[in-house]
PDB file of C-alpha atoms in Angstrom:
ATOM      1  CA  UNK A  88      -9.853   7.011  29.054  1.00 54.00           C
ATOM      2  CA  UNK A  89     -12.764   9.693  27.221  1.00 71.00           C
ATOM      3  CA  UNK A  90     -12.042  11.512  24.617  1.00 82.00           C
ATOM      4  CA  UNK A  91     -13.750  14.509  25.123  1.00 88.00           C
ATOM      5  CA  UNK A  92     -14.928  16.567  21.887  1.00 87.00           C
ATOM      6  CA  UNK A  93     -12.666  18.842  21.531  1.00 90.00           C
ATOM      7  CA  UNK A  94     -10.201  16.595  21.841  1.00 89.00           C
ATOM      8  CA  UNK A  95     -11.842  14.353  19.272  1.00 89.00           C
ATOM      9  CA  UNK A  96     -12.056  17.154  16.882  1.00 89.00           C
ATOM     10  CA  UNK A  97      -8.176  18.188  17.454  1.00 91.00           C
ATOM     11  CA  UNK A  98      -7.032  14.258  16.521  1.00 90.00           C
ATOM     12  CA  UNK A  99      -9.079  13.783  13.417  1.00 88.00           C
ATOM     13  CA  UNK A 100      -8.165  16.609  11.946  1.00 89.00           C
ATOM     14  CA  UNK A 101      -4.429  16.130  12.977  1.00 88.00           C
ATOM     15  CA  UNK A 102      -4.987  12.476  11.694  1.00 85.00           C
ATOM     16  CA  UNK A 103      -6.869  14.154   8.112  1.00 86.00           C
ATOM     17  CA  UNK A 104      -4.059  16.442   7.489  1.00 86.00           C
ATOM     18  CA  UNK A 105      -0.965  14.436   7.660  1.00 82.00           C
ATOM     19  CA  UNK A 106      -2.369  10.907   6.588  1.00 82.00           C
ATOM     20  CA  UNK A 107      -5.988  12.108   4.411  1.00 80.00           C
ATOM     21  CA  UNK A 108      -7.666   9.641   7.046  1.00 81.00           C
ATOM     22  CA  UNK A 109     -11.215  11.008   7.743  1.00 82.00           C
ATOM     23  CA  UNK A 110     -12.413  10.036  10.958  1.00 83.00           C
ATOM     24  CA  UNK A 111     -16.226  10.794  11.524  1.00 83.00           C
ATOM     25  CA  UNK A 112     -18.005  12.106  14.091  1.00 84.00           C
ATOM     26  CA  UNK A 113     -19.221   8.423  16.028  1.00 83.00           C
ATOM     27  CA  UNK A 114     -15.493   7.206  15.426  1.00 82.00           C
ATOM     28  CA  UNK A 115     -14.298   8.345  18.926  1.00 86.00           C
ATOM     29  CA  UNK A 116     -14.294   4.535  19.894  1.00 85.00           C
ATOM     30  CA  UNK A 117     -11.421   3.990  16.598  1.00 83.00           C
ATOM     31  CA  UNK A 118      -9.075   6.339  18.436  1.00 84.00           C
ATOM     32  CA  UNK A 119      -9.199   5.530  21.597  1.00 87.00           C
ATOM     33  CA  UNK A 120      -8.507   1.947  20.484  1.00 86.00           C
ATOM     34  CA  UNK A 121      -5.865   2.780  18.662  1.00 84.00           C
ATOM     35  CA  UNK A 122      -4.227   4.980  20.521  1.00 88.00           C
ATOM     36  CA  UNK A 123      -4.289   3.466  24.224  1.00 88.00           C
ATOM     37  CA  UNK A 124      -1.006   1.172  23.613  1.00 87.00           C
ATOM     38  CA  UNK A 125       0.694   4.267  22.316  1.00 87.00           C
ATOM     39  CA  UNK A 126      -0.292   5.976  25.730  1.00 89.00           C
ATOM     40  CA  UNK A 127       0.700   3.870  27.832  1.00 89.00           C
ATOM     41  CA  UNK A 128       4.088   2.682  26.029  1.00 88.00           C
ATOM     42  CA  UNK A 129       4.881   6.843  26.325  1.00 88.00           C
ATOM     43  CA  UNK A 130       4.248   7.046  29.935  1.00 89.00           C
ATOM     44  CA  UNK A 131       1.237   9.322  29.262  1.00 89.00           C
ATOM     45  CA  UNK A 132      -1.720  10.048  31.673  1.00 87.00           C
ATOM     46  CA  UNK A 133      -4.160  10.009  29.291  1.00 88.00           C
ATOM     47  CA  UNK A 134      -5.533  11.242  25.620  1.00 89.00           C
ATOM     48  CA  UNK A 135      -5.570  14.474  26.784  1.00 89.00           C
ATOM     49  CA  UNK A 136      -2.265  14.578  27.697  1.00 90.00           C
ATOM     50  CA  UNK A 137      -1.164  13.088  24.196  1.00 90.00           C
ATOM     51  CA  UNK A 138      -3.186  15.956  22.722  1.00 90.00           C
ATOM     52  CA  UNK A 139      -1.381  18.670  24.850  1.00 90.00           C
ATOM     53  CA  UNK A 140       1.716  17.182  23.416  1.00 90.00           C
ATOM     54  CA  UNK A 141       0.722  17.427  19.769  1.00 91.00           C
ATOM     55  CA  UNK A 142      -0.434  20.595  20.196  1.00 89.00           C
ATOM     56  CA  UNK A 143       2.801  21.778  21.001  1.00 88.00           C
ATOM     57  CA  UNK A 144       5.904  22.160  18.599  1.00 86.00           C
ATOM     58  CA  UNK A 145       8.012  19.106  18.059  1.00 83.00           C
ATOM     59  CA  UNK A 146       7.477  15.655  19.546  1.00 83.00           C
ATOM     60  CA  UNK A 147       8.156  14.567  15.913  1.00 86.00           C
ATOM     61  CA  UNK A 148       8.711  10.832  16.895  1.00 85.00           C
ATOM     62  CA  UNK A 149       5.174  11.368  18.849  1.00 88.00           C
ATOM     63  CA  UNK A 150       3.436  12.429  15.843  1.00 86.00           C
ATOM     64  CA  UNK A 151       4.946  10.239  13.262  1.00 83.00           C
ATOM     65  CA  UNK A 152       3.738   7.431  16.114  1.00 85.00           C
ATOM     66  CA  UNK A 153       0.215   8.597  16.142  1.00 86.00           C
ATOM     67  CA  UNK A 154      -0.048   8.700  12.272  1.00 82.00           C
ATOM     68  CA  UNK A 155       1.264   5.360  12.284  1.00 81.00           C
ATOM     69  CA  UNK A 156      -1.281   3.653  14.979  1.00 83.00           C
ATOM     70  CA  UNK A 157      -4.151   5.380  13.029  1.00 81.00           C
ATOM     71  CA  UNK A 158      -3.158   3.875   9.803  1.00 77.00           C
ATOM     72  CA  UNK A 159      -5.177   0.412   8.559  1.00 68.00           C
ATOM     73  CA  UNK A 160      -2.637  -2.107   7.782  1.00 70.00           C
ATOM     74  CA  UNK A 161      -4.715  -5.217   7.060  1.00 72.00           C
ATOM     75  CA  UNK A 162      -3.135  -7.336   3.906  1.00 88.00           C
ATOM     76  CA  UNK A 163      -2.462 -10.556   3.004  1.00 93.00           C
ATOM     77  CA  UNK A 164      -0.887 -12.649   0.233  1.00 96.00           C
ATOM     78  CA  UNK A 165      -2.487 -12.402  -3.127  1.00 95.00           C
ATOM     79  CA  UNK A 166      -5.507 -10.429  -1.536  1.00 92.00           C
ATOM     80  CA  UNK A 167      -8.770 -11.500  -3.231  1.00 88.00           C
ATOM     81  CA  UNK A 168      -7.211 -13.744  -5.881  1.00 87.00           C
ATOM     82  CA  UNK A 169      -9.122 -12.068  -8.612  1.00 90.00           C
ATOM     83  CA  UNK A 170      -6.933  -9.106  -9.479  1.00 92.00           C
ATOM     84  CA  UNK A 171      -3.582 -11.459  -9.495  1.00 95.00           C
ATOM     85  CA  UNK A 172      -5.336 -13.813 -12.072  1.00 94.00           C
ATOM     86  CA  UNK A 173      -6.190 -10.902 -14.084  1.00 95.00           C
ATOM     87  CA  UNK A 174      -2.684  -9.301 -13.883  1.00 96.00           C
ATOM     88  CA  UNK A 175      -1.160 -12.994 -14.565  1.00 96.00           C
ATOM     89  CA  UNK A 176      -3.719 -13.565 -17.769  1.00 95.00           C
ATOM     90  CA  UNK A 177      -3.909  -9.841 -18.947  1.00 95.00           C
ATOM     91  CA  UNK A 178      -2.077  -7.203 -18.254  1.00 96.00           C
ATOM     92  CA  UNK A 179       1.208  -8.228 -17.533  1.00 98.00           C
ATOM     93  CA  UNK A 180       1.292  -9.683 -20.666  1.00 98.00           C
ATOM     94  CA  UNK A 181       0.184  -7.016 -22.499  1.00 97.00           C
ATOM     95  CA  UNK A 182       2.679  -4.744 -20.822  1.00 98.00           C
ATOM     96  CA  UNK A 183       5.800  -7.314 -21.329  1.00 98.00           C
ATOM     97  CA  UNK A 184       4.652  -7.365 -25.737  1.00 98.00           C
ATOM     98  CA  UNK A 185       4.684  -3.750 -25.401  1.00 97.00           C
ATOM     99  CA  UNK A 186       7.828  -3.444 -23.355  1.00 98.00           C
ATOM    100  CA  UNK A 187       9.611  -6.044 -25.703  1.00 97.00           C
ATOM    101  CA  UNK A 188      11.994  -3.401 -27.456  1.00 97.00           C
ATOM    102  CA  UNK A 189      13.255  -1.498 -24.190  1.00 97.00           C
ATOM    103  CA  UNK A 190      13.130  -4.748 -21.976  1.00 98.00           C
ATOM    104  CA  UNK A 191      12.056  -2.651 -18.859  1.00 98.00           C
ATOM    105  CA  UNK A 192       8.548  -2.691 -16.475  1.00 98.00           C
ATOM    106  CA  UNK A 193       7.930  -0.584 -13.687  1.00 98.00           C
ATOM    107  CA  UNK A 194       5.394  -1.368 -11.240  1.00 98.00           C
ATOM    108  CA  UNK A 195       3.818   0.464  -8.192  1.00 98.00           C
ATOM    109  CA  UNK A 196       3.046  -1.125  -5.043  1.00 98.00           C
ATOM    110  CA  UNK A 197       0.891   1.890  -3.332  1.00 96.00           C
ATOM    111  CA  UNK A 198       0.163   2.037   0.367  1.00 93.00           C
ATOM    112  CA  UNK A 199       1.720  -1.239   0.567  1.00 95.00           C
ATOM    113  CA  UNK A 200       1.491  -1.962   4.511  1.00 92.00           C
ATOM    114  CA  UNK A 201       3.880  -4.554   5.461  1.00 93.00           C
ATOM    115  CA  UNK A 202       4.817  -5.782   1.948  1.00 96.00           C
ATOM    116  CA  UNK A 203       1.950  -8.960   0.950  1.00 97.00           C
ATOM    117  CA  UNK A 204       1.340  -7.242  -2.380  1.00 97.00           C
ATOM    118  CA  UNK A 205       4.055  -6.399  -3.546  1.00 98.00           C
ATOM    119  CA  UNK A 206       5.864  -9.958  -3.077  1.00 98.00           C
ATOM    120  CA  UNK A 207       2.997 -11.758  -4.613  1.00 98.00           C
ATOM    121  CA  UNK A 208       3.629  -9.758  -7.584  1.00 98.00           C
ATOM    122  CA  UNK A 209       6.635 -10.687  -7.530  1.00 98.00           C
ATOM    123  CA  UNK A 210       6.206 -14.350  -7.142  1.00 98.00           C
ATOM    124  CA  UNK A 211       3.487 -14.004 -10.199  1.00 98.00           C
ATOM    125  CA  UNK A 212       6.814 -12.259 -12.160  1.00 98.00           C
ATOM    126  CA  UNK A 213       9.012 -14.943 -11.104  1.00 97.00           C
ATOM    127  CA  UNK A 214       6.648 -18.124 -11.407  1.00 97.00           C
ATOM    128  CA  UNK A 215       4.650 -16.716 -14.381  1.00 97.00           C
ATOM    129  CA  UNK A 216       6.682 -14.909 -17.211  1.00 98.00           C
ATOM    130  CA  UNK A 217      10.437 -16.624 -16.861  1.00 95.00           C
ATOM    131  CA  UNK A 218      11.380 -14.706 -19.590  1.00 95.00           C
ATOM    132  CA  UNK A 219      11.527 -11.286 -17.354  1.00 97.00           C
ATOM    133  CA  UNK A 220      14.992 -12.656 -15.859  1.00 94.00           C
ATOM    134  CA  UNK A 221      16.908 -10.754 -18.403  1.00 96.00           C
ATOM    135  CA  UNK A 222      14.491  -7.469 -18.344  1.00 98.00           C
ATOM    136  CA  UNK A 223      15.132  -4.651 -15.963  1.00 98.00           C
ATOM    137  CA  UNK A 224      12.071  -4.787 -13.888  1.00 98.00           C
ATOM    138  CA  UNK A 225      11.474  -3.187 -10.395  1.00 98.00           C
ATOM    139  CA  UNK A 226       8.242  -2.942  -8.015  1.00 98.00           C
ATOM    140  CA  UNK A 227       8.751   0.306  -6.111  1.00 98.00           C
ATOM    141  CA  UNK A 228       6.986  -0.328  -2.728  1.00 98.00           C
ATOM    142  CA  UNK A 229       5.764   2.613  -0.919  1.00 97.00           C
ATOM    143  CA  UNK A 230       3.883   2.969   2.477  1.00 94.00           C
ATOM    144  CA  UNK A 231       3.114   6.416   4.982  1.00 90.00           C
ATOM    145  CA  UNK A 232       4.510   3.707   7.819  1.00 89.00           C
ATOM    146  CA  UNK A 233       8.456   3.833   8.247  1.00 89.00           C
ATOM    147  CA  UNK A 234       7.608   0.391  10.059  1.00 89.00           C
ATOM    148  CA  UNK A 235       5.679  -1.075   7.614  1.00 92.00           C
ATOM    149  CA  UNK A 236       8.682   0.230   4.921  1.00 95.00           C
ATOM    150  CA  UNK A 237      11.208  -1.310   7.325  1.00 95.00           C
ATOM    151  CA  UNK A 238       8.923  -4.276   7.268  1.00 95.00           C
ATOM    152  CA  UNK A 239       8.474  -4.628   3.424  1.00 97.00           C
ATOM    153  CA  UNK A 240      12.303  -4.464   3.046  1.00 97.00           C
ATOM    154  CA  UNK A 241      13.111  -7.269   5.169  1.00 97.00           C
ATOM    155  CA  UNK A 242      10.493  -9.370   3.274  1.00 97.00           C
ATOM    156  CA  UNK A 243      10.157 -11.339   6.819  1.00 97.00           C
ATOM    157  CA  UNK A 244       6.649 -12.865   7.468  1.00 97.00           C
ATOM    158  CA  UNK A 245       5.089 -15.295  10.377  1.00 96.00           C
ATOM    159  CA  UNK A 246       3.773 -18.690   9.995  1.00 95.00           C
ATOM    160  CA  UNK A 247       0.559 -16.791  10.516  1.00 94.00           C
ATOM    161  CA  UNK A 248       1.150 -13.971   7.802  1.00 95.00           C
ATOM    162  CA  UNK A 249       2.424 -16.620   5.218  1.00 96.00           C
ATOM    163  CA  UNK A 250      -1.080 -18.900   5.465  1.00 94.00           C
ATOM    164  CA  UNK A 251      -3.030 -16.250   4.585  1.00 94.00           C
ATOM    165  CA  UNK A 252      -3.639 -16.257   0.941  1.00 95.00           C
ATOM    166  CA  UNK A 253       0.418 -18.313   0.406  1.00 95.00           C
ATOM    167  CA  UNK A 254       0.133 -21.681  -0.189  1.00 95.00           C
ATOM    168  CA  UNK A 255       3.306 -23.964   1.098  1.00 95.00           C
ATOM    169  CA  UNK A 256       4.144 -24.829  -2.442  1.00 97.00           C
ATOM    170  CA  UNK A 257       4.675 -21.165  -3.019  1.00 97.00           C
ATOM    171  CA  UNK A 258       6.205 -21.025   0.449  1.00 97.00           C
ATOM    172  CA  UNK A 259       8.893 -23.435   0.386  1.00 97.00           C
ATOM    173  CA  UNK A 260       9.529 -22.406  -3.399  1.00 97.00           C
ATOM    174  CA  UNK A 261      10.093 -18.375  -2.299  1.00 98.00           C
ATOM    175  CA  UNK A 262      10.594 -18.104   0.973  1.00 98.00           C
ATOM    176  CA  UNK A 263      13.475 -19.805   3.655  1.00 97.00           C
ATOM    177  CA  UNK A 264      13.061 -20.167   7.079  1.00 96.00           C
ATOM    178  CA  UNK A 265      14.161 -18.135   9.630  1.00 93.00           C
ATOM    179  CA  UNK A 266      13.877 -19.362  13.177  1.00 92.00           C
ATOM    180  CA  UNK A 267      10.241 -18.284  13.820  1.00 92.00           C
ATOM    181  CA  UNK A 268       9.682 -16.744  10.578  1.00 96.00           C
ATOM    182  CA  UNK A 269      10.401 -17.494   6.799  1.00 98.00           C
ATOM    183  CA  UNK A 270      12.618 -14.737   5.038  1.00 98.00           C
ATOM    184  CA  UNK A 271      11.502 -14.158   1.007  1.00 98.00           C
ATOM    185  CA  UNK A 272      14.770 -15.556  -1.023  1.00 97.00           C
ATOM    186  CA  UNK A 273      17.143 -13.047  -2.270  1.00 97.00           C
ATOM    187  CA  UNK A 274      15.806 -12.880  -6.018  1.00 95.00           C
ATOM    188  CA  UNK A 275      12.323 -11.723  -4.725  1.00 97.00           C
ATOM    189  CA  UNK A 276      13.703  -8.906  -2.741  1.00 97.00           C
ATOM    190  CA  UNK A 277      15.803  -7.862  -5.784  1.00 96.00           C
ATOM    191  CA  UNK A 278      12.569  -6.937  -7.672  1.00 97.00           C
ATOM    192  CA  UNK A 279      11.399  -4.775  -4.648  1.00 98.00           C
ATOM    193  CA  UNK A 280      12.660  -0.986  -3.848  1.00 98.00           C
ATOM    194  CA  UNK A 281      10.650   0.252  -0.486  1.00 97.00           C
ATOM    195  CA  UNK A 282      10.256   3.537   0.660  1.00 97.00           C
ATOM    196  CA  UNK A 283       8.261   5.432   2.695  1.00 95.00           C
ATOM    197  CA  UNK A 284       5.785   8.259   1.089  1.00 95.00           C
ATOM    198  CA  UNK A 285       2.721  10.259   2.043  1.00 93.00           C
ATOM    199  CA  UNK A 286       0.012  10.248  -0.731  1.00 94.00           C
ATOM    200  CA  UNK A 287      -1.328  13.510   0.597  1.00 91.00           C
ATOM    201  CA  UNK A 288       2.136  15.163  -0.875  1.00 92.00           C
ATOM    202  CA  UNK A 289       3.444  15.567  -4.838  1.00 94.00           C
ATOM    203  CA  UNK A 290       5.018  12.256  -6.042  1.00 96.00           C
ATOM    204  CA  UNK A 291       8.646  12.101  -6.380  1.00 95.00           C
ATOM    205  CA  UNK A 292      10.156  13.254  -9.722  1.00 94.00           C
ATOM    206  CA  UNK A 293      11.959   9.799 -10.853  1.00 93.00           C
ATOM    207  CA  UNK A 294       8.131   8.167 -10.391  1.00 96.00           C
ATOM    208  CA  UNK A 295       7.141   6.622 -13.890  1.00 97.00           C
ATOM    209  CA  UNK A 296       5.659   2.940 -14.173  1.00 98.00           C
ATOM    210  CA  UNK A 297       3.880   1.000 -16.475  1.00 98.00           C
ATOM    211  CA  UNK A 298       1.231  -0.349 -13.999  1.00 98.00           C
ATOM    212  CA  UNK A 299      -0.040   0.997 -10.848  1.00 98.00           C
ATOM    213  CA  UNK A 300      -1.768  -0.766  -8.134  1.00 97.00           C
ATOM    214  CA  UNK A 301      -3.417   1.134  -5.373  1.00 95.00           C
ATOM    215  CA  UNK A 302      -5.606  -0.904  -3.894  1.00 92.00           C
ATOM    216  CA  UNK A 303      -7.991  -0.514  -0.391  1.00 87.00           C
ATOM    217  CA  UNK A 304      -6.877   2.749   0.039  1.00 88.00           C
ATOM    218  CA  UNK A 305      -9.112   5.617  -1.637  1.00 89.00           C
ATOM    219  CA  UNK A 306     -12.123   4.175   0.558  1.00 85.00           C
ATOM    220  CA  UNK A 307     -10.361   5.922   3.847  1.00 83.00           C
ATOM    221  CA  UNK A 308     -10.005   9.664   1.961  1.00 87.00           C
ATOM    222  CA  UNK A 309     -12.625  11.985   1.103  1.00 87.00           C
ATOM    223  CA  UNK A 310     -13.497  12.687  -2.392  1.00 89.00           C
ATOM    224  CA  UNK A 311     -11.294  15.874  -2.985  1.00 90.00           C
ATOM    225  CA  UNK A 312      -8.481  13.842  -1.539  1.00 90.00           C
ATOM    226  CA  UNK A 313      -9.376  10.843  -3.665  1.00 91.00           C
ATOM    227  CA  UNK A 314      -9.494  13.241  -6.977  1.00 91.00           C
ATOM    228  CA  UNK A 315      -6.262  14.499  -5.887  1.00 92.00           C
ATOM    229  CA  UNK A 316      -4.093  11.158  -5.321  1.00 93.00           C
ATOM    230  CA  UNK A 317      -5.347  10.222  -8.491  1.00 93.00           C
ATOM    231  CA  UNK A 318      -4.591  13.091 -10.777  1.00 93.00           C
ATOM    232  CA  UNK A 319      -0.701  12.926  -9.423  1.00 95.00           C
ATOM    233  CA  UNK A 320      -1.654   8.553 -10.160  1.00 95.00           C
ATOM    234  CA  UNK A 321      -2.318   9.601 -13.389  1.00 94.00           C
ATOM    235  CA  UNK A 322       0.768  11.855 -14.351  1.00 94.00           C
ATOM    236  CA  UNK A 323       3.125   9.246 -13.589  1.00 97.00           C
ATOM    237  CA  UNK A 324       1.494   6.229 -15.246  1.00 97.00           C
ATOM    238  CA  UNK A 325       2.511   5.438 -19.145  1.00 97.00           C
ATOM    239  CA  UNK A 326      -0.633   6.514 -21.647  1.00 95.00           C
ATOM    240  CA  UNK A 327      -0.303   2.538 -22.225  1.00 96.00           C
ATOM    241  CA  UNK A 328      -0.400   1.464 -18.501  1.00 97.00           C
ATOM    242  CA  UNK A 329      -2.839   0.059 -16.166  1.00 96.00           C
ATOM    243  CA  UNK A 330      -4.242   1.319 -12.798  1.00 96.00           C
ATOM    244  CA  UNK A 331      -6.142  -1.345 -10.403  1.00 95.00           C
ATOM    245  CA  UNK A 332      -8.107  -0.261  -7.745  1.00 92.00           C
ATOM    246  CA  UNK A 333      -9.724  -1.916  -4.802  1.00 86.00           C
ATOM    247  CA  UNK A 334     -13.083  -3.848  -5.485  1.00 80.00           C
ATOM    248  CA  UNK A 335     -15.247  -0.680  -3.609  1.00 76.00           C
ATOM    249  CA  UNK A 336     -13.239   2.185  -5.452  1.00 83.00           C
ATOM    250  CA  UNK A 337     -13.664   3.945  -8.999  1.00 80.00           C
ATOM    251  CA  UNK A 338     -11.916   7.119 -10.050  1.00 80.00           C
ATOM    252  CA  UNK A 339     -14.529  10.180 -10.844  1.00 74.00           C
ATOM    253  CA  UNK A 340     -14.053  12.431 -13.844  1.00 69.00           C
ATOM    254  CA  UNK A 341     -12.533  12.060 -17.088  1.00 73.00           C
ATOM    255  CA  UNK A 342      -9.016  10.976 -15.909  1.00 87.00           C
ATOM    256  CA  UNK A 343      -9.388   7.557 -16.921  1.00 91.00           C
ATOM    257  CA  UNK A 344     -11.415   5.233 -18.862  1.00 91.00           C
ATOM    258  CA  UNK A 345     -12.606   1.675 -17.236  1.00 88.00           C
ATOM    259  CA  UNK A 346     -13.305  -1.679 -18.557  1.00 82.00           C
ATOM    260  CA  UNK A 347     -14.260  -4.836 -16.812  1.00 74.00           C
ATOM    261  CA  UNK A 348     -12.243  -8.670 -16.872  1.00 75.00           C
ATOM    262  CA  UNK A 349     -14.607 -10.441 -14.549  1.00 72.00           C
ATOM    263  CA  UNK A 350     -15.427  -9.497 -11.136  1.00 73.00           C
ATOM    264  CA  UNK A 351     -12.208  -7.110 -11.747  1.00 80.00           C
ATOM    265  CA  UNK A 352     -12.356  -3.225 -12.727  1.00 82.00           C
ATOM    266  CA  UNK A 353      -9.317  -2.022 -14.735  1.00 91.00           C
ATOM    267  CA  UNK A 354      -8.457   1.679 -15.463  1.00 93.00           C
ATOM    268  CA  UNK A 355      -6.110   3.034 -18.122  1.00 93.00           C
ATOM    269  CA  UNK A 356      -5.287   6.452 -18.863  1.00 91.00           C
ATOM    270  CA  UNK A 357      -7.868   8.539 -20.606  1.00 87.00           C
ATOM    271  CA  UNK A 358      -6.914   9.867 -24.442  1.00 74.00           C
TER     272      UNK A 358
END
């Protein structure tokens, strides 16, 4: 299978404008990888074919697919430890002595892939502040990935998925088996609202939290897209909240002011 250039040009800016992903020129090898199972599961002769099909109006399904197989979805459990210590020493408590009188925290689990991060915040909710039974706290979950949304609400993970970054104290204490697979317990899944959403577009109008993680993302998007995600970030966090970003990402402008804990950047609203 070649992609031929024009070709190459049509997907990556097909894959730009509906999922901000900016594929450069050299990349050719990314999409040909990614998108030869999707080929042949569609009965398609080859990429050009798929790009005649795009092209042309509909094939909805198609194009949601292609999006999809172009998107990164590696995660695991408590990715880089770091952050989770700092949210567990820090910031969540911060948030729950500020959040004392109206007994409610809102977190955001952005581009969430299959749902790692947003269960090991809950688990650090659960293990770590006891006191949050009572409180009305929710971690909205959003991914571009119906899949990965689908995923995230079943809270269903593989022996595999599970040992990396979960250890089987935390396993056994949050998780029950399920044949193959273990399924998070019903209390964890409580805390957790998935659904799916496009950063590219506006944020949806009931979107306020206290604390937004959005993490391993901004590194895939240009820097107009970046500036963009994070001004709608910013007008739906609390002037007292917290944004964490991946280790390799910082927000440019005056949106928000930084401070270090550790090896860990965190952001908060600017004055």
């Amino acid at each position: 299978m070649t992609l031929r250039p024009i070709d190459f040009q049509f997907l990556a800016g097909f894959v730009r404008d509906r999922a901000g992903i900016v594929l450069e020129e050299g990349k050719q090898y990314l999409l040909e990888a990614r998108l030869a199972p999707l080929i042949r599961e569609s009965g398609l002769a080859d990429i050009g074919v798929l790009c005649e099909r795009l092209r042309a109006p509909g094939a909805v399904a198609l194009k949601a697919r292609v999006v999809e197989a172009m998107t990164t979805n590696e995660t695991s459990f408590f990715r880089d430890s770091s952050p989770f210590e700092i949210l567990k020493n820090e910031v969540l408590p911060d948030l729950i002595d500020k959040r004392a009188a109206s007994r409610k925290l809102s977190i955001w689990s952005a581009a969430c892939s299959s749902g790692q991060e947003p269960y090991s915040l809950a688990i650090v909710l659960r293990d770590a502040f006891p006191q949050l039974s009572t409180w009305d706290v929710q971690i909205t979950a959003t991914d571009l990935s119906e899949q990965m949304v689908a995923r995230c609400k079943a809270g269903v993970f593989s022996d595999y998925e599970l040992s990396r970054g979960m250890s089987p104290v935390l396993r056994d204490r949050h998780f029950s088996r399920q044949g193959e697979a273990w399924q998070a317990r019903e209390d964890l899944r409580r805390l957790i609202q998935a659904r799916q959403l496009n950063l590219l577009q506006p944020l949806p109008l009931d979107f306020r939290f206290d604390l937004v993680l959005i993490r391993n993302v901004l590194i895939y998007f240009d820097e107009p897209t970046k500036e963009a995600i994070l001004r709608r970030v910013q007008n739906v966090l609390a002037k007292d909240g917290y944004l964490m970003l991946g280790t390799a990402e910082t927000p440019r402008g005056d949106g928000f002011t930084r401070s270090a804990s550790g090896r860990t950047m965190l952001y908060r609203p600017a004055a």
